[in-house]
PDB file of C-alpha atoms in Angstrom:
ATOM      1  CA  MET A   1     168.699  82.318 -13.975  1.00 51.00           C
ATOM      2  CA  ALA A   2     168.977  79.960 -16.735  1.00 52.00           C
ATOM      3  CA  ARG A   3     169.021  83.240 -19.207  1.00 56.00           C
ATOM      4  CA  LEU A   4     171.317  84.833 -17.495  1.00 53.00           C
ATOM      5  CA  LEU A   5     174.144  82.423 -17.004  1.00 50.00           C
ATOM      6  CA  ALA A   6     172.946  81.929 -20.970  1.00 55.00           C
ATOM      7  CA  ASP A   7     174.111  85.471 -21.346  1.00 56.00           C
ATOM      8  CA  ALA A   8     177.335  85.508 -19.429  1.00 53.00           C
ATOM      9  CA  GLU A   9     180.418  85.928 -20.421  1.00 55.00           C
ATOM     10  CA  PRO A  10     182.749  82.843 -19.455  1.00 60.00           C
ATOM     11  CA  GLY A  11     184.445  82.535 -16.625  1.00 55.00           C
ATOM     12  CA  GLU A  12     182.603  85.857 -15.235  1.00 57.00           C
ATOM     13  CA  PRO A  13     179.725  85.424 -12.281  1.00 56.00           C
ATOM     14  CA  PRO A  14     176.253  86.401 -13.527  1.00 54.00           C
ATOM     15  CA  SER A  15     175.009  89.238 -12.729  1.00 61.00           C
ATOM     16  CA  ARG A  16     171.413  89.404 -10.375  1.00 62.00           C
ATOM     17  CA  SER A  17     169.946  92.158  -8.653  1.00 65.00           C
ATOM     18  CA  PHE A  18     167.579  92.299  -5.084  1.00 66.00           C
ATOM     19  CA  ALA A  19     164.833  92.608  -7.769  1.00 71.00           C
ATOM     20  CA  ASP A  20     165.808  88.953  -9.992  1.00 67.00           C
ATOM     21  CA  ALA A  21     166.570  87.199  -6.380  1.00 65.00           C
ATOM     22  CA  ALA A  22     163.245  88.730  -4.646  1.00 73.00           C
ATOM     23  CA  TYR A  23     160.760  87.370  -7.104  1.00 73.00           C
ATOM     24  CA  PRO A  24     159.967  83.637  -5.385  1.00 73.00           C
ATOM     25  CA  LEU A  25     159.099  85.232  -2.088  1.00 75.00           C
ATOM     26  CA  GLU A  26     157.185  88.737  -4.154  1.00 75.00           C
ATOM     27  CA  ASN A  27     155.469  86.070  -6.410  1.00 76.00           C
ATOM     28  CA  ARG A  28     154.728  83.696  -3.292  1.00 76.00           C
ATOM     29  CA  LEU A  29     153.474  86.842  -1.259  1.00 76.00           C
ATOM     30  CA  ALA A  30     151.055  86.968  -4.401  1.00 75.00           C
ATOM     31  CA  GLY A  31     149.159  83.969  -4.632  1.00 72.00           C
ATOM     32  CA  HIS A  32     149.009  84.415  -0.878  1.00 77.00           C
ATOM     33  CA  ARG A  33     147.289  88.004  -0.816  1.00 81.00           C
ATOM     34  CA  GLU A  34     143.806  87.130  -1.846  1.00 79.00           C
ATOM     35  CA  GLN A  35     142.808  85.167   0.423  1.00 82.00           C
ATOM     36  CA  ASP A  36     144.533  87.479   2.960  1.00 82.00           C
ATOM     37  CA  ASP A  37     142.364  90.353   1.965  1.00 84.00           C
ATOM     38  CA  VAL A  38     139.283  87.575   2.383  1.00 85.00           C
ATOM     39  CA  ALA A  39     140.235  87.107   5.426  1.00 87.00           C
ATOM     40  CA  ALA A  40     140.928  91.105   6.375  1.00 88.00           C
ATOM     41  CA  ALA A  41     137.056  91.843   4.807  1.00 89.00           C
ATOM     42  CA  ARG A  42     136.295  89.247   7.118  1.00 90.00           C
ATOM     43  CA  ILE A  43     137.526  90.514  10.352  1.00 92.00           C
ATOM     44  CA  THR A  44     136.016  94.108   9.947  1.00 91.00           C
ATOM     45  CA  ARG A  45     133.240  93.044   9.258  1.00 92.00           C
ATOM     46  CA  ASP A  46     132.749  90.648  12.531  1.00 92.00           C
ATOM     47  CA  ARG A  47     134.647  93.807  14.577  1.00 93.00           C
ATOM     48  CA  ARG A  48     131.571  95.618  13.501  1.00 93.00           C
ATOM     49  CA  THR A  49     129.124  93.241  14.017  1.00 92.00           C
ATOM     50  CA  ARG A  50     130.269  92.780  17.393  1.00 93.00           C
ATOM     51  CA  GLU A  51     130.984  96.571  18.089  1.00 92.00           C
ATOM     52  CA  GLN A  52     126.992  97.477  17.356  1.00 92.00           C
ATOM     53  CA  ALA A  53     125.475  93.621  19.378  1.00 92.00           C
ATOM     54  CA  ILE A  54     128.153  95.640  21.742  1.00 92.00           C
ATOM     55  CA  GLU A  55     126.650  98.869  22.338  1.00 91.00           C
ATOM     56  CA  GLU A  56     123.161  97.315  22.261  1.00 91.00           C
ATOM     57  CA  LEU A  57     123.761  95.366  24.923  1.00 91.00           C
ATOM     58  CA  ASP A  58     124.718  98.738  26.569  1.00 91.00           C
ATOM     59  CA  ALA A  59     121.412  99.714  25.553  1.00 91.00           C
ATOM     60  CA  VAL A  60     119.657  97.162  26.409  1.00 91.00           C
ATOM     61  CA  GLY A  61     121.802  97.158  30.095  1.00 87.00           C
ATOM     62  CA  ALA A  62     121.373 101.476  30.618  1.00 89.00           C
ATOM     63  CA  THR A  63     117.470 100.461  30.058  1.00 91.00           C
ATOM     64  CA  ARG A  64     117.708  97.540  32.807  1.00 89.00           C
ATOM     65  CA  ARG A  65     119.551 100.110  35.103  1.00 88.00           C
ATOM     66  CA  ASN A  66     116.883 103.146  35.459  1.00 91.00           C
ATOM     67  CA  ALA A  67     114.302 100.466  35.645  1.00 91.00           C
ATOM     68  CA  LEU A  68     116.141  98.647  38.201  1.00 90.00           C
ATOM     69  CA  GLU A  69     116.919 102.194  39.918  1.00 90.00           C
ATOM     70  CA  THR A  70     112.967 103.600  38.718  1.00 91.00           C
ATOM     71  CA  ILE A  71     112.121 100.046  41.450  1.00 91.00           C
ATOM     72  CA  GLN A  72     114.096  99.926  44.299  1.00 90.00           C
ATOM     73  CA  ASP A  73     113.177 103.798  44.383  1.00 92.00           C
ATOM     74  CA  MET A  74     109.370 102.624  45.194  1.00 93.00           C
ATOM     75  CA  ILE A  75     110.969 100.192  47.907  1.00 91.00           C
ATOM     76  CA  GLU A  76     113.347 102.592  49.997  1.00 92.00           C
ATOM     77  CA  ASN A  77     109.591 105.043  49.228  1.00 93.00           C
ATOM     78  CA  HIS A  78     107.397 102.521  50.139  1.00 91.00           C
ATOM     79  CA  LEU A  79     109.124 101.548  52.453  1.00 91.00           C
ATOM     80  CA  GLU A  80     110.050 104.800  54.563  1.00 92.00           C
ATOM     81  CA  GLY A  81     106.947 105.424  54.728  1.00 92.00           C
ATOM     82  CA  LEU A  82     105.838 102.539  56.504  1.00 92.00           C
ATOM     83  CA  PHE A  83     109.346 102.379  58.780  1.00 93.00           C
ATOM     84  CA  SER A  84     107.688 106.743  59.328  1.00 93.00           C
ATOM     85  CA  GLN A  85     103.590 105.063  60.634  1.00 93.00           C
ATOM     86  CA  ILE A  86     105.226 102.937  62.845  1.00 94.00           C
ATOM     87  CA  GLY A  87     107.396 105.349  64.207  1.00 94.00           C
ATOM     88  CA  ALA A  88     104.264 107.263  63.836  1.00 94.00           C
ATOM     89  CA  ALA A  89     102.406 104.970  65.883  1.00 92.00           C
ATOM     90  CA  PHE A  90     105.392 103.830  68.115  1.00 93.00           C
ATOM     91  CA  ASN A  91     105.309 107.585  70.117  1.00 93.00           C
ATOM     92  CA  ASP A  92     101.492 107.584  70.166  1.00 92.00           C
ATOM     93  CA  LEU A  93     101.637 104.338  72.300  1.00 91.00           C
ATOM     94  CA  ASP A  94     104.372 105.348  74.412  1.00 90.00           C
ATOM     95  CA  LEU A  95     102.772 108.908  74.993  1.00 91.00           C
ATOM     96  CA  GLY A  96      99.796 107.117  76.226  1.00 87.00           C
ATOM     97  CA  SER A  97     101.802 105.117  79.067  1.00 84.00           C
ATOM     98  CA  GLY A  98     102.703 107.998  80.145  1.00 84.00           C
ATOM     99  CA  SER A  99     105.504 107.683  78.778  1.00 86.00           C
ATOM    100  CA  PHE A 100     107.855 111.061  77.011  1.00 90.00           C
ATOM    101  CA  GLY A 101     107.967 109.995  73.538  1.00 92.00           C
ATOM    102  CA  ALA A 102     109.745 107.263  71.556  1.00 92.00           C
ATOM    103  CA  LYS A 103     110.789 107.404  67.800  1.00 93.00           C
ATOM    104  CA  LEU A 104     112.017 105.203  65.286  1.00 93.00           C
ATOM    105  CA  GLU A 105     115.124 106.014  63.307  1.00 93.00           C
ATOM    106  CA  HIS A 106     115.339 103.827  59.987  1.00 92.00           C
ATOM    107  CA  ARG A 107     118.321 104.463  57.440  1.00 92.00           C
ATOM    108  CA  SER A 108     118.097 102.461  53.783  1.00 91.00           C
ATOM    109  CA  VAL A 109     121.865 101.249  53.011  1.00 91.00           C
ATOM    110  CA  ARG A 110     121.229 101.047  49.568  1.00 89.00           C
ATOM    111  CA  PRO A 111     122.805  98.353  47.124  1.00 88.00           C
ATOM    112  CA  GLN A 112     124.648  99.021  43.859  1.00 85.00           C
ATOM    113  CA  GLY A 113     123.052  97.459  41.575  1.00 81.00           C
ATOM    114  CA  ALA A 114     121.922  94.724  42.251  1.00 81.00           C
ATOM    115  CA  GLY A 115     122.434  92.723  45.151  1.00 84.00           C
ATOM    116  CA  ASP A 116     121.634  92.882  48.899  1.00 89.00           C
ATOM    117  CA  TRP A 117     119.609  95.368  50.515  1.00 90.00           C
ATOM    118  CA  HIS A 118     119.858  96.635  54.253  1.00 91.00           C
ATOM    119  CA  TRP A 119     118.088  98.415  56.551  1.00 91.00           C
ATOM    120  CA  GLN A 120     119.000  99.749  59.763  1.00 92.00           C
ATOM    121  CA  VAL A 121     116.193 100.052  62.345  1.00 92.00           C
ATOM    122  CA  THR A 122     117.543 102.021  65.787  1.00 92.00           C
ATOM    123  CA  PRO A 123     114.053 102.233  68.452  1.00 92.00           C
ATOM    124  CA  ARG A 124     114.429 105.294  70.887  1.00 92.00           C
ATOM    125  CA  TRP A 125     112.584 106.865  73.635  1.00 91.00           C
ATOM    126  CA  LYS A 126     113.203 108.879  75.817  1.00 90.00           C
ATOM    127  CA  ARG A 127     114.211 108.684  79.721  1.00 86.00           C
ATOM    128  CA  SER A 128     112.759 111.392  80.943  1.00 86.00           C
ATOM    129  CA  ARG A 129     110.421 114.632  79.618  1.00 87.00           C
ATOM    130  CA  THR A 130     113.470 117.069  78.617  1.00 87.00           C
ATOM    131  CA  GLY A 131     115.663 114.247  77.607  1.00 85.00           C
ATOM    132  CA  GLY A 132     117.564 112.864  74.631  1.00 88.00           C
ATOM    133  CA  TYR A 133     116.556 109.839  73.023  1.00 89.00           C
ATOM    134  CA  VAL A 134     118.214 106.720  74.297  1.00 87.00           C
ATOM    135  CA  SER A 135     118.882 103.371  71.181  1.00 87.00           C
ATOM    136  CA  TYR A 136     117.592 100.022  73.403  1.00 83.00           C
ATOM    137  CA  ARG A 137     121.156  99.314  72.794  1.00 83.00           C
ATOM    138  CA  GLU A 138     121.987 101.234  75.360  1.00 81.00           C
ATOM    139  CA  ASN A 139     121.515 100.144  79.283  1.00 73.00           C
ATOM    140  CA  ALA A 140     118.901 100.167  80.929  1.00 66.00           C
ATOM    141  CA  ASN A 141     116.112  97.927  83.438  1.00 68.00           C
ATOM    142  CA  SER A 142     114.562  94.663  81.630  1.00 74.00           C
ATOM    143  CA  ALA A 143     110.889  95.521  82.532  1.00 76.00           C
ATOM    144  CA  GLN A 144     111.109  99.081  80.396  1.00 79.00           C
ATOM    145  CA  VAL A 145     113.055  97.142  77.236  1.00 83.00           C
ATOM    146  CA  LYS A 146     110.603  94.627  77.757  1.00 84.00           C
ATOM    147  CA  VAL A 147     107.336  97.291  76.916  1.00 86.00           C
ATOM    148  CA  HIS A 148     109.287  99.050  74.010  1.00 87.00           C
ATOM    149  CA  ALA A 149     109.092  95.601  72.551  1.00 87.00           C
ATOM    150  CA  ILE A 150     105.685  94.821  72.682  1.00 88.00           C
ATOM    151  CA  LEU A 151     104.619  98.104  72.045  1.00 91.00           C
ATOM    152  CA  LEU A 152     106.782  97.750  68.681  1.00 91.00           C
ATOM    153  CA  VAL A 153     104.769  94.774  68.191  1.00 90.00           C
ATOM    154  CA  LEU A 154     102.113  96.872  68.291  1.00 90.00           C
ATOM    155  CA  ALA A 155     103.099 100.180  66.692  1.00 92.00           C
ATOM    156  CA  ALA A 156     103.234  97.731  63.719  1.00 90.00           C
ATOM    157  CA  LEU A 157     100.031  96.287  63.575  1.00 88.00           C
ATOM    158  CA  LEU A 158      98.762  99.985  63.993  1.00 88.00           C
ATOM    159  CA  ALA A 159     100.603 101.025  60.694  1.00 87.00           C
ATOM    160  CA  ASP A 160      99.377  98.117  58.725  1.00 84.00           C
ATOM    161  CA  ASN A 161      95.991  98.254  56.701  1.00 81.00           C
ATOM    162  CA  GLN A 162      95.799  94.893  55.979  1.00 83.00           C
ATOM    163  CA  SER A 163      96.072  93.225  60.271  1.00 83.00           C
ATOM    164  CA  ARG A 164      91.737  92.258  60.389  1.00 85.00           C
ATOM    165  CA  GLY A 165      91.830  88.656  61.126  1.00 86.00           C
ATOM    166  CA  ARG A 166      95.439  88.106  62.617  1.00 88.00           C
ATOM    167  CA  VAL A 167      96.537  86.555  65.197  1.00 90.00           C
ATOM    168  CA  LEU A 168      99.438  87.858  67.489  1.00 90.00           C
ATOM    169  CA  ILE A 169     101.644  85.291  69.769  1.00 91.00           C
ATOM    170  CA  LEU A 170     103.242  86.447  72.571  1.00 88.00           C
ATOM    171  CA  ASP A 171     105.443  84.894  75.825  1.00 87.00           C
ATOM    172  CA  GLU A 172     105.271  85.776  79.071  1.00 81.00           C
ATOM    173  CA  LEU A 173     102.708  88.335  79.326  1.00 80.00           C
ATOM    174  CA  GLY A 174     103.414  90.834  81.016  1.00 76.00           C
ATOM    175  CA  ASN A 175     106.192  89.170  83.511  1.00 75.00           C
ATOM    176  CA  SER A 176     108.796  90.845  85.180  1.00 76.00           C
ATOM    177  CA  LEU A 177     106.650  93.936  84.740  1.00 83.00           C
ATOM    178  CA  GLY A 178     105.779  96.211  87.742  1.00 83.00           C
ATOM    179  CA  GLU A 179     102.333  96.643  87.971  1.00 84.00           C
ATOM    180  CA  THR A 180     101.769 100.618  86.730  1.00 84.00           C
ATOM    181  CA  ASN A 181     103.767  99.009  83.774  1.00 84.00           C
ATOM    182  CA  ARG A 182     102.214  95.570  82.997  1.00 87.00           C
ATOM    183  CA  LYS A 183      98.104  97.532  82.835  1.00 87.00           C
ATOM    184  CA  ASP A 184      98.931  99.833  80.807  1.00 86.00           C
ATOM    185  CA  MET A 185     100.635  97.082  78.689  1.00 87.00           C
ATOM    186  CA  LEU A 186      97.482  94.828  79.181  1.00 89.00           C
ATOM    187  CA  ALA A 187      95.620  97.561  78.170  1.00 88.00           C
ATOM    188  CA  ALA A 188      97.642  98.821  74.698  1.00 88.00           C
ATOM    189  CA  LEU A 189      97.046  94.713  74.407  1.00 90.00           C
ATOM    190  CA  ARG A 190      93.282  94.370  74.745  1.00 90.00           C
ATOM    191  CA  ASP A 191      93.142  99.038  72.343  1.00 89.00           C
ATOM    192  CA  VAL A 192      95.280  97.195  69.097  1.00 89.00           C
ATOM    193  CA  ALA A 193      93.193  93.838  69.261  1.00 89.00           C
ATOM    194  CA  ARG A 194      89.665  95.689  69.171  1.00 88.00           C
ATOM    195  CA  ASP A 195      90.599  98.850  66.433  1.00 87.00           C
ATOM    196  CA  GLN A 196      92.143  96.627  63.999  1.00 87.00           C
ATOM    197  CA  HIS A 197      90.161  92.805  64.637  1.00 89.00           C
ATOM    198  CA  LEU A 198      92.688  90.234  65.720  1.00 89.00           C
ATOM    199  CA  THR A 199      92.855  87.454  67.802  1.00 90.00           C
ATOM    200  CA  ILE A 200      96.278  88.169  70.082  1.00 90.00           C
ATOM    201  CA  LEU A 201      96.877  85.874  72.339  1.00 91.00           C
ATOM    202  CA  GLY A 202      98.873  85.799  76.000  1.00 90.00           C
ATOM    203  CA  THR A 203     100.668  82.748  77.548  1.00 89.00           C
ATOM    204  CA  CYS A 204     101.354  84.315  81.398  1.00 88.00           C
ATOM    205  CA  GLN A 205     102.817  83.092  84.734  1.00 85.00           C
ATOM    206  CA  ASP A 206      99.795  83.154  87.690  1.00 84.00           C
ATOM    207  CA  SER A 207     100.278  86.777  89.249  1.00 85.00           C
ATOM    208  CA  VAL A 208      99.647  88.133  85.840  1.00 87.00           C
ATOM    209  CA  LEU A 209      96.002  86.144  85.945  1.00 85.00           C
ATOM    210  CA  ALA A 210      94.604  88.909  87.329  1.00 86.00           C
ATOM    211  CA  ASP A 211      95.124  91.813  85.802  1.00 89.00           C
ATOM    212  CA  ALA A 212      94.655  89.792  82.230  1.00 87.00           C
ATOM    213  CA  ALA A 213      90.609  89.164  82.864  1.00 86.00           C
ATOM    214  CA  ASP A 214      90.360  92.487  83.230  1.00 87.00           C
ATOM    215  CA  VAL A 215      91.747  93.304  79.287  1.00 88.00           C
ATOM    216  CA  CYS A 216      91.345  89.826  77.969  1.00 87.00           C
ATOM    217  CA  GLY A 217      87.745  87.832  76.882  1.00 84.00           C
ATOM    218  CA  GLU A 218      89.030  84.279  77.989  1.00 84.00           C
ATOM    219  CA  LEU A 219      91.064  82.792  80.251  1.00 86.00           C
ATOM    220  CA  LEU A 220      92.887  79.313  79.312  1.00 85.00           C
ATOM    221  CA  TRP A 221      94.835  77.795  82.713  1.00 85.00           C
ATOM    222  CA  PHE A 222      96.927  74.944  82.426  1.00 84.00           C
ATOM    223  CA  THR A 223      97.906  73.707  85.175  1.00 83.00           C
ATOM    224  CA  HIS A 224     101.483  71.284  85.848  1.00 80.00           C
ATOM    225  CA  ALA A 225     100.561  69.502  89.689  1.00 76.00           C
ATOM    226  CA  SER A 226     103.994  67.814  88.943  1.00 79.00           C
ATOM    227  CA  ALA A 227     106.939  66.792  87.974  1.00 79.00           C
ATOM    228  CA  ALA A 228     105.446  63.567  87.506  1.00 78.00           C
ATOM    229  CA  ASP A 229     102.699  64.135  86.399  1.00 77.00           C
ATOM    230  CA  ILE A 230     102.809  63.181  81.711  1.00 77.00           C
ATOM    231  CA  THR A 231     100.316  65.970  80.870  1.00 76.00           C
ATOM    232  CA  ASN A 232      98.590  69.065  82.283  1.00 76.00           C
ATOM    233  CA  GLN A 233      95.710  68.800  84.575  1.00 78.00           C
ATOM    234  CA  PRO A 234      92.163  69.466  82.621  1.00 76.00           C
ATOM    235  CA  THR A 235      92.240  72.964  81.490  1.00 78.00           C
ATOM    236  CA  THR A 236      90.357  75.578  83.007  1.00 80.00           C
ATOM    237  CA  VAL A 237      88.114  77.850  80.802  1.00 79.00           C
ATOM    238  CA  TRP A 238      86.908  81.430  81.741  1.00 80.00           C
ATOM    239  CA  ALA A 239      85.423  83.055  78.765  1.00 78.00           C
ATOM    240  CA  PHE A 240      84.604  86.740  79.668  1.00 73.00           C
ATOM    241  CA  ASP A 241      83.185  88.590  76.232  1.00 70.00           C
ATOM    242  CA  SER A 242      79.599  88.030  75.022  1.00 73.00           C
ATOM    243  CA  ASN A 243      80.226  86.303  72.043  1.00 72.00           C
ATOM    244  CA  GLY A 244      78.708  82.940  74.931  1.00 71.00           C
ATOM    245  CA  GLU A 245      78.014  80.832  70.963  1.00 76.00           C
ATOM    246  CA  ARG A 246      82.057  80.764  70.107  1.00 71.00           C
ATOM    247  CA  THR A 247      82.607  79.410  73.945  1.00 70.00           C
ATOM    248  CA  ARG A 248      80.341  76.626  73.468  1.00 75.00           C
ATOM    249  CA  LEU A 249      81.888  75.553  69.740  1.00 76.00           C
ATOM    250  CA  THR A 250      85.603  75.182  71.892  1.00 74.00           C
ATOM    251  CA  GLU A 251      84.319  72.899  75.314  1.00 75.00           C
ATOM    252  CA  GLU A 252      84.139  69.903  72.905  1.00 79.00           C
ATOM    253  CA  TRP A 253      88.088  70.448  72.473  1.00 77.00           C
ATOM    254  CA  ILE A 254      89.213  71.826  75.545  1.00 70.00           C
ATOM    255  CA  ILE A 255      87.413  68.654  77.431  1.00 74.00           C
ATOM    256  CA  ALA A 256      88.850  66.453  74.519  1.00 75.00           C
ATOM    257  CA  GLY A 257      91.149  65.197  76.213  1.00 64.00           C
ATOM    258  CA  ARG A 258      90.495  64.349  79.325  1.00 62.00           C
ATOM    259  CA  SER A 259      90.368  60.601  79.373  1.00 64.00           C
ATOM    260  CA  HIS A 260      93.562  60.821  78.567  1.00 55.00           C
ATOM    261  CA  ALA A 261      94.844  62.358  82.040  1.00 52.00           C
TER     262      ALA A 261
END
């Protein structure tokens, strides 16, 4: 710029080109060009590293999804097999009690990926020889629903090959059932307990005791004399099976509380 002023004619403004005017900016940008090149190289390298990491994670995710689907397939097949076995036992018990057949409908509501898994299971049975299968949700007499509820529990035990030694507790055993239904249900309980080698404990009203005595191995009779009594009357025990030693072993526990009555 100083040279332009020196070479100019007196009284005339110096002439300047665009390149002359842009030179300071070009010079400044040139000073930052090297830094920009370094930053651009770093950004490119980081992008490649991130892309590679994403590709690796996608590969791991795909492997995990495949493994999850395989495990879910195994679980689904296993449960479907169990429900099928329970349904078959349910039908056999129902036919054995003189009814017309029963089944267990089941449907898997499988999650997308890892999530809550729901199974929709509906017991159904026939009310007549020529009728269709009726859901337990439809109106029916309470005795019929109760009988099939117990049969379904027994069917689950029959389908389980590891039920030996377990204990099943049933409340209000045989109550609200007619004589035929009550005897059929008690007989089914006896057969399952014997075949599966398990113990079934059932509470019942006095009106059921006579029928229960025909199928059980032991009766415990609890007597509540009046509302004024804090505890029951002394427990009465009858044993019907051949294992007399078991009865003698429980004698001490049965009479232990009598001194506090």
